[in-house]
């Protein structure tokens, strides 16, 4: 074959190779995120159209913040904190600025975060001066040799880390004050005055295949004696493991701790081979059998974003790289 024909043949082969490569499907980054803002007796009868619209809008703002991080190639941990810091600043939710009052008229907040890749974790409990408890939990995870800090020590660490410190007036909203006054005057339970277990959380899978989970709360109205619920307890209210899933819970903390809800869901997926929805439903069913209420959000290692609850409603939302983007309140919206 002459040199000219050899050159033509090589050029044709190169062109064919280039054409075939161009026709191959281009891999797309896969990410997923789910959020919650508390579960409880959330019914249409108890909610005005205006209030419902306000909650849906607030959930969408938080969901969009987390989605933007993931769309931009950010980490699951960054997406989780982007969601939760926004919910902590919104007085409609019982976390950060919307935290409920203890029996003594103070605000005590808890939070936790966990990474699925390394199972690194950070948690704080009983803090009252830190604007964003979730950022403090993350600082514990990233900048201390510990996992769990509480009270004044946690607040001292927050100041050393340069986190924003605020006065009690930042958290003292009129609605939460009225709830405590109503509870004391009528000898009611926290759920009677609040209609929900107030907690916020987020779980995410990033395009690198890593999971993260975070949870933040103001606890229960009228809580006493330094009570701590499941939200800052790694394995109860928060868990993440790249081999299975990421979970954040909201509900009656004492039962979530006793069941080990978040860890139990991931274990069922990892060891029993259950899918995310099945595992979540079984564990929330176990909570119900014991007498507890609440719900969870779960994102699996494959990007499935699911909810499960044994209450009439849960403030929630989810978005994925495949186009899902939705928020919901009432349980029957998933039917």
C-alpha positions as MATLAB code, in Angstrom:
seq = 'XXXXXXXXXXXXXXXXXXXXXXXXXXXXXXXXXXXXXXXXXXXXXXXXXXXXXXXXXXXXXXXXXXXXXXXXXXXXXXXXXXXXXXXXXXXXXXXXXXXXXXXXXXXXXXXXXXXXXXXXXXXXXXXXXXXXXXXXXXXXXXXXXXXXXXXXXXXXXXXXXXXXXXXXXXXXXXXXXXXXXXXXXXXXXXXXXXXXXXXXXXXXXXXXXXXXXXXXXXXXXXXXXXXXXXXXXXXXXXXXXXXXXXXXXXXXXXXXXXXXXXXXXXXXXXXXXXXXXXXXXXXXXXXXXXXXXXXXXXXXXXXXXXXXXXXXXXXXXXXXXXXXXXXXXXXXXXX';
ca = [
       0.000    0.000    0.000;
       1.382    3.413   -0.950;
       2.065    6.086    1.598;
      -0.964    8.112    0.419;
      -3.358    5.197    0.830;
      -1.904    4.368    4.235;
      -2.503    7.961    5.336;
      -6.075    7.866    4.061;
      -6.749    4.585    5.896;
      -5.327    5.936    9.133;
      -7.396    9.086    8.843;
     -10.563    7.076    8.207;
      -9.890    4.850   11.222;
      -9.300    7.880   13.412;
     -12.521    9.514   12.189;
     -14.510    6.351   12.843;
     -13.028    6.034   16.303;
     -13.848    9.651   17.098;
     -17.418    9.276   15.807;
     -18.056    6.141   17.853;
     -16.670    7.796   20.989;
     -18.915   10.826   20.486;
     -21.982    8.608   20.174;
     -21.328    6.838   23.495;
     -23.511    8.038   26.379;
     -21.832   10.677   28.491;
     -21.749    9.705   32.177;
     -23.747   12.050   34.377;
     -23.007   12.833   37.987;
     -25.491   11.184   40.363;
     -26.492   12.995   43.508;
     -29.447   12.914   45.854;
     -30.687   14.818   48.894;
     -33.573   14.625   51.367;
     -34.533   17.041   54.142;
     -36.990   17.229   57.039;
     -38.317   19.843   59.419;
     -40.141   17.782   62.030;
     -42.881   15.153   62.202;
     -46.095   15.031   64.206;
     -49.816   15.724   64.135;
     -49.609   17.764   60.964;
     -53.072   17.704   59.410;
     -54.830   19.936   56.927;
     -57.435   20.792   59.574;
     -54.742   22.274   61.812;
     -53.084   24.344   59.126;
     -54.284   27.426   57.268;
     -53.509   27.733   53.542;
     -51.187   30.631   54.341;
     -49.244   28.657   56.933;
     -49.005   25.639   54.644;
     -47.668   27.807   51.809;
     -45.101   29.407   54.114;
     -43.777   26.036   55.269;
     -43.594   24.671   51.727;
     -41.704   27.762   50.592;
     -39.253   27.497   53.498;
     -38.619   23.819   52.773;
     -38.010   24.600   49.108;
     -35.471   27.311   49.963;
     -33.523   24.884   52.141;
     -33.785   22.068   49.598;
     -32.566   24.358   46.817;
     -29.574   25.394   48.920;
     -28.475   21.783   49.373;
     -29.184   20.903   45.743;
     -27.073   23.829   44.528;
     -24.082   22.495   46.454;
     -24.443   19.036   44.932;
     -25.093   20.353   41.420;
     -21.838   22.279   41.686;
     -19.865   19.169   42.588;
     -19.769   19.934   46.305;
     -19.616   17.409   49.097;
     -22.532   15.751   50.845;
     -21.377   17.318   54.124;
     -21.490   20.809   52.621;
     -24.956   20.137   51.209;
     -26.224   18.933   54.579;
     -24.907   21.975   56.432;
     -26.246   24.326   53.743;
     -29.729   22.958   54.346;
     -29.608   22.858   58.122;
     -28.122   26.326   58.649;
     -31.033   27.790   56.694;
     -33.573   25.858   58.731;
     -31.793   26.867   61.953;
     -32.298   30.527   60.989;
     -36.013   30.065   60.248;
     -38.205   30.492   63.371;
     -40.858   28.212   61.867;
     -38.676   25.214   62.720;
     -37.586   23.985   66.143;
     -33.839   24.398   65.700;
     -31.562   27.380   66.139;
     -33.656   30.550   66.112;
     -36.909   28.589   66.329;
     -35.824   26.485   69.307;
     -38.491   25.800   71.919;
     -38.151   26.792   75.574;
     -37.193   24.529   78.431;
     -39.291   24.469   81.622;
     -36.965   27.125   83.047;
     -37.464   29.457   80.085;
     -34.140   28.917   78.320;
     -33.182   27.471   74.953;
     -31.005   24.345   74.815;
     -30.022   23.053   71.394;
     -28.506   19.801   70.143;
     -27.009   18.786   66.793;
     -24.949   16.094   65.094;
     -23.321   15.289   61.766;
     -21.714   12.158   60.302;
     -19.755   11.283   57.148;
     -20.386    8.003   55.375;
     -16.887    7.673   53.884;
     -14.967    7.513   57.171;
     -17.817    7.442   59.690;
     -16.307   10.507   61.288;
     -18.887   12.235   63.478;
     -19.438   15.271   65.659;
     -22.205   16.151   68.104;
     -23.166   18.798   70.657;
     -25.882   18.984   73.312;
     -27.289   21.649   75.595;
     -25.814   24.698   73.872;
     -27.553   28.044   74.158;
     -25.303   30.700   72.631;
     -24.282   29.295   69.229;
     -26.277   30.568   66.259;
     -25.701   27.405   64.208;
     -25.377   24.263   66.339;
     -24.836   22.142   63.219;
     -21.674   24.110   62.430;
     -20.465   23.502   65.958;
     -21.112   19.768   65.581;
     -19.111   19.831   62.359;
     -16.282   21.708   64.061;
     -16.179   19.044   66.771;
     -15.862   16.434   64.037;
     -13.215   18.258   62.034;
     -11.187   20.176   64.611;
     -11.264   18.226   67.852;
     -10.209   14.743   68.964;
     -13.726   14.149   70.298;
     -17.166   13.190   68.984;
     -19.563   14.640   71.569;
     -19.355   17.907   73.547;
     -22.004   19.432   75.788;
     -23.026   22.595   77.587;
     -20.505   25.246   78.574;
     -17.564   23.240   77.280;
     -19.135   23.012   73.835;
     -19.784   26.764   73.890;
     -16.167   27.468   74.870;
     -15.019   25.335   71.964;
     -17.386   27.219   69.644;
     -15.836   30.533   70.639;
     -12.332   29.159   70.093;
     -13.374   28.019   66.630;
     -14.680   31.460   65.725;
     -18.299   30.383   65.323;
     -20.996   33.029   65.613;
     -22.092   33.570   69.211;
     -25.447   35.265   69.880;
     -27.430   36.358   72.916;
     -30.569   34.687   74.252;
     -32.755   37.261   72.480;
     -31.842   35.678   69.131;
     -33.675   32.481   70.057;
     -36.507   33.960   72.164;
     -39.435   34.052   69.722;
     -42.924   35.010   70.899;
     -44.580   31.879   69.490;
     -42.279   29.580   71.469;
     -42.869   31.602   74.650;
     -46.622   31.214   74.226;
     -46.233   27.464   73.770;
     -44.387   27.145   77.071;
     -46.929   29.353   78.874;
     -49.799   27.313   77.439;
     -48.138   24.063   78.445;
     -47.656   25.204   82.050;
     -51.094   26.779   82.375;
     -53.030   23.781   81.055;
     -50.673   20.989   82.129;
     -50.240   19.854   78.521;
     -47.577   17.743   76.802;
     -45.052   19.123   74.338;
     -46.944   17.570   71.431;
     -50.220   19.173   72.552;
     -48.812   22.685   72.180;
     -46.471   22.109   69.263;
     -48.270   19.485   67.147;
     -44.909   18.064   66.086;
     -41.562   16.743   67.206;
     -39.428   19.675   66.201;
     -36.175   18.727   64.573;
     -34.530   19.564   61.252;
     -32.205   17.365   59.255;
     -30.701   16.511   55.908;
     -29.085   13.507   54.237;
     -27.190   13.562   50.957;
     -25.224   11.565   48.404;
     -22.689   13.542   46.371;
     -21.326   12.869   42.890;
     -18.215   11.312   44.433;
     -20.358    8.553   45.939;
     -20.101    9.760   49.533;
     -22.944   10.111   52.015;
     -23.516   12.473   54.928;
     -26.258   13.042   57.499;
     -26.991   15.878   59.903;
     -29.661   16.719   62.477;
     -30.379   19.784   64.641;
     -33.053   20.482   67.268;
     -34.290   22.648   70.083;
     -35.675   19.624   71.878;
     -39.153   19.417   73.406;
     -41.183   22.274   74.867;
     -40.890   22.342   78.651;
     -38.084   19.798   78.851;
     -36.391   19.575   82.252;
     -33.225   18.431   84.007;
     -30.979   18.850   80.955;
     -32.955   16.304   78.935;
     -31.270   15.219   75.684;
     -33.098   13.446   72.867;
     -31.929   11.410   69.908;
     -30.849   14.229   67.598;
     -27.242   14.503   68.822;
     -26.904   10.781   69.523;
     -24.903    9.119   66.754;
     -26.759    5.963   65.742;
     -30.123    7.110   67.084;
     -30.996   10.358   65.294;
     -28.100   10.482   62.809;
     -26.053    7.883   60.932;
     -24.139    7.650   57.652;
     -22.232    4.770   56.063;
     -21.145    4.776   52.419;
     -21.789    1.029   52.315;
     -25.512    1.512   52.908;
     -27.210    4.837   53.568;
     -27.520    8.123   55.441;
     -30.355    8.716   57.924;
     -31.738   11.640   59.929;
     -34.673   11.206   62.299;
     -37.311   13.325   63.950;
     -39.597   12.071   66.677;
     -39.958   11.010   70.274;
     -36.278   10.895   71.116;
     -36.463    8.457   73.995;
     -37.833    5.759   71.666;
     -35.432    6.595   68.842;
     -32.538    6.131   71.272;
     -33.874    2.823   72.559;
     -34.318    1.437   69.038;
     -31.120    2.978   67.661;
     -33.217    4.058   64.692;
     -30.673    5.556   62.298;
     -28.074    2.819   62.754;
     -30.709    0.078   62.647;
     -31.970    1.223   59.243;
     -28.490    1.189   57.725;
     -27.724   -2.184   59.323;
     -30.834   -3.715   57.789;
     -29.727   -2.495   54.381;
     -26.108   -3.568   54.843;
     -26.613   -6.943   56.512;
     -30.101   -8.054   55.486;
     -30.030   -6.604   51.975;
     -33.238   -4.618   52.450;
     -33.918   -1.573   50.274;
     -34.117    1.850   51.897;
     -37.916    2.051   52.007;
     -38.351   -1.419   53.481;
     -35.713   -0.883   56.142;
     -37.067    2.525   57.127;
     -40.664    1.293   57.314;
     -39.734   -1.694   59.488;
     -37.737    0.377   61.954;
     -40.341    3.136   62.222;
     -42.883    0.361   62.692;
     -40.808   -0.955   65.588;
     -40.824    2.518   67.150;
     -44.622    2.575   66.844;
     -44.933   -0.863   68.439;
     -43.012    0.412   71.463;
     -45.258    3.468   71.727;
     -43.159    6.117   69.973;
     -43.923    8.494   67.110;
     -41.811   10.109   64.420;
     -40.235    9.747   61.024;
     -36.985    9.486   59.088;
     -35.406   10.582   55.847;
     -33.023    8.172   54.113;
     -30.713    8.389   51.102;
     -29.184    5.112   49.973;
     -25.744    4.580   48.462;
     -27.527    4.242   45.100;
     -29.243    7.609   45.476;
     -32.737    6.505   46.505;
     -34.294    9.255   48.631;
     -37.149    7.983   50.812;
     -39.296    8.969   53.791;
     -41.023    6.930   56.452;
     -43.262    8.110   59.305;
     -45.920    6.835   61.695;
     -47.419   10.311   62.175;
     -50.039   12.202   60.104;
     -47.330   14.353   58.610;
     -43.678   15.372   58.364;
     -42.204   18.521   56.855;
     -39.949   17.095   54.158;
     -38.429   17.400   50.690;
     -36.138   15.626   48.247;
     -34.233   16.320   45.052;
     -32.033   14.221   42.758;
     -29.828   14.644   39.732;
     -32.445   12.747   37.708;
     -34.907   15.621   38.062;
     -36.906   14.943   41.221;
     -37.623   18.118   43.191;
     -40.501   18.118   45.654;
     -41.577   19.172   49.118;
     -44.423   17.751   51.186;
     -46.115   17.982   54.573;
     -48.923   15.449   54.936;
     -48.433   11.689   55.055;
     -50.911   10.978   52.268;
     -48.860   13.003   49.770;
     -46.629    9.936   49.340;
     -49.546    7.670   48.473;
];
